[in-house]
Amino acid sequence: AQSVTQLGSHVSVSEGALVLLRCNYSSSVPPYLFWYVQYPNQGLQLLLKYTSAATLVKGINGFEAEFKKSETSFHLTKPSAHMSDAAEYFCAVSGNTGTASKLTFGTGTRLQVTL
Amino acid sequence: KAGVTQTPRYLIKTRGQQVTLSCSPISGHRSVSWYQQTPGQGLQFLFEYFSETQRNKGNFPGRFSGRQFSNSRSEMNVSTLELGDSALYLCASRSGGSGATDTQYFGPGTRLTVL
C-alpha cells in the first residue's frame, strides 16, 4: 500500500522567509507524487507533480519540490514566503495502476505567514 | 476551459435522509473521482468513474454510491445519512489517459451538513 506522511500539521514563517513543507512517501512501486494547495472554502489546486521525468520539479507560484529516492522524500519549498501563500498544503501519491487513478493524501500542513 | 463544477455548494440534511451530489468535469475529461474531506479522517478516496464504469473504489460502506453519464457528468448518492457523513465532498476530473500520472483537477466541493 502507498502512503505519504507530512511532518508538521502547522508551520509558521515570516513573510520573505524560506518555506519548507515536508513529505515522506512509502511505496513498493515507483511513486508519482503531487503537491496540492487548498485555500479556505475552496477545492484543491495542483502546485506541482513528479512523474519521474526530473527529480527537481518546478510548480506554480514559485514553489518547487525535489524527489529524493534515498530519503523517500518530496519536500516542498519556496525561497520567499508571501502572505498569499497562507493555506493548507497536501502531499499525495498515485500508484502505477494502469489507467486507474487514486490519490492517497497526507494529513495536510497548514502554512501561516506572519508579517 | 471551464473548470470542474459541483452542485450544490452547500447542503443541509437530517439523519436518515438521502442526498445526491452532482459533478460536471472539465470538457473532454472522461474520468471523475470523488473524495470525502473531514477534519478527523482527512481526504479519503471514494470512487472513480471512467467512461460510465466504476474503475476504482475506496473503503466506504455501500450507502455511498455513484454513477457517470455518457456526457461524463457524475453523481454521487449517500443514503440513510449519518452525522459522520458531514464533510466536504470533492470531485476531481482528469483526461483519463495514463492513470497514475494524469493530473486530477478538483472542483470547489459540496459542503454537506447532517443534523
Tab-separated table of C-alpha atoms in Angstrom, chain A residues 30 32-34 36 38 41-46 49-52 88 90-91 93-107, chain B residues 9-10 31 33 35 37 42-45 48 50 55-58 88 90 94 96-109 111:
chain	number	residue	atom	x	y	z
A	30	PRO	CA	7.857	3.927	-8.467
A	32	TYR	CA	4.052	9.549	-8.683
A	33	LEU	CA	3.871	12.438	-6.232
A	34	PHE	CA	1.804	15.580	-6.122
A	36	TYR	CA	-1.867	20.437	-3.838
A	38	GLN	CA	-6.284	24.384	-0.579
A	41	ASN	CA	-13.723	27.151	1.290
A	42	GLN	CA	-12.152	26.048	-1.955
A	43	GLY	CA	-11.132	22.827	-3.672
A	44	LEU	CA	-7.599	21.624	-4.261
A	45	GLN	CA	-5.264	23.283	-6.739
A	46	LEU	CA	-2.268	21.448	-8.174
A	49	LYS	CA	3.800	16.856	-9.723
A	50	TYR	CA	6.655	14.371	-10.012
A	51	THR	CA	6.323	11.707	-12.686
A	52	SER	CA	9.968	10.542	-12.896
A	88	GLU	CA	-3.296	24.224	3.641
A	90	PHE	CA	-1.372	18.406	0.824
A	91	CYS	CA	1.125	15.902	-0.443
A	93	VAL	CA	0.838	9.764	-4.044
A	94	SER	CA	-0.656	7.967	-7.026
A	95	GLY	CA	0.342	4.421	-7.798
A	96	ASN	CA	1.065	2.893	-11.175
A	97	THR	CA	-2.173	1.012	-11.656
A	98	GLY	CA	-2.673	1.232	-15.361
A	99	THR	CA	-5.428	3.561	-16.344
A	100	ALA	CA	-6.969	3.769	-12.907
A	101	SER	CA	-6.052	6.678	-10.698
A	102	LYS	CA	-6.423	7.106	-6.979
A	103	LEU	CA	-4.706	9.743	-4.901
A	104	THR	CA	-3.695	8.944	-1.346
A	105	PHE	CA	-3.239	12.164	0.592
A	106	GLY	CA	-1.216	13.132	3.604
A	107	THR	CA	-2.874	14.793	6.566
B	9	ARG	CA	-22.159	24.079	-2.973
B	10	TYR	CA	-23.881	23.720	0.390
B	31	SER	CA	-12.655	10.281	-15.619
B	33	SER	CA	-13.232	10.753	-8.941
B	35	TYR	CA	-13.189	12.300	-2.335
B	37	GLN	CA	-12.729	15.513	3.334
B	42	GLY	CA	-8.653	13.960	6.117
B	43	LEU	CA	-9.022	13.381	2.397
B	44	GLN	CA	-10.273	9.926	1.502
B	45	PHE	CA	-10.930	8.414	-1.907
B	48	GLU	CA	-13.590	6.743	-9.687
B	50	PHE	CA	-14.291	6.264	-16.300
B	55	ARG	CA	-12.997	1.737	-12.164
B	56	ASN	CA	-11.801	2.024	-8.589
B	57	LYS	CA	-13.435	2.093	-5.171
B	58	GLY	CA	-12.332	3.172	-1.706
B	88	LEU	CA	-16.713	18.429	2.154
B	90	LEU	CA	-14.741	16.932	-3.653
B	94	ARG	CA	-8.832	14.010	-15.446
B	96	GLY	CA	-8.314	9.510	-18.473
B	97	GLY	CA	-5.114	8.788	-20.290
B	98	SER	CA	-2.154	7.480	-18.292
B	99	GLY	CA	-3.815	6.795	-14.958
B	100	ALA	CA	-1.221	7.370	-12.310
B	101	THR	CA	0.461	10.404	-13.851
B	102	ASP	CA	-2.688	12.163	-15.006
B	103	THR	CA	-3.357	15.398	-13.183
B	104	GLN	CA	-6.605	15.426	-11.275
B	105	TYR	CA	-8.382	18.783	-11.340
B	106	PHE	CA	-10.625	19.442	-8.381
B	107	GLY	CA	-13.905	21.261	-8.094
B	108	PRO	CA	-14.790	23.608	-5.223
B	109	GLY	CA	-16.646	20.886	-3.344
B	111	ARG	CA	-20.275	21.069	1.910
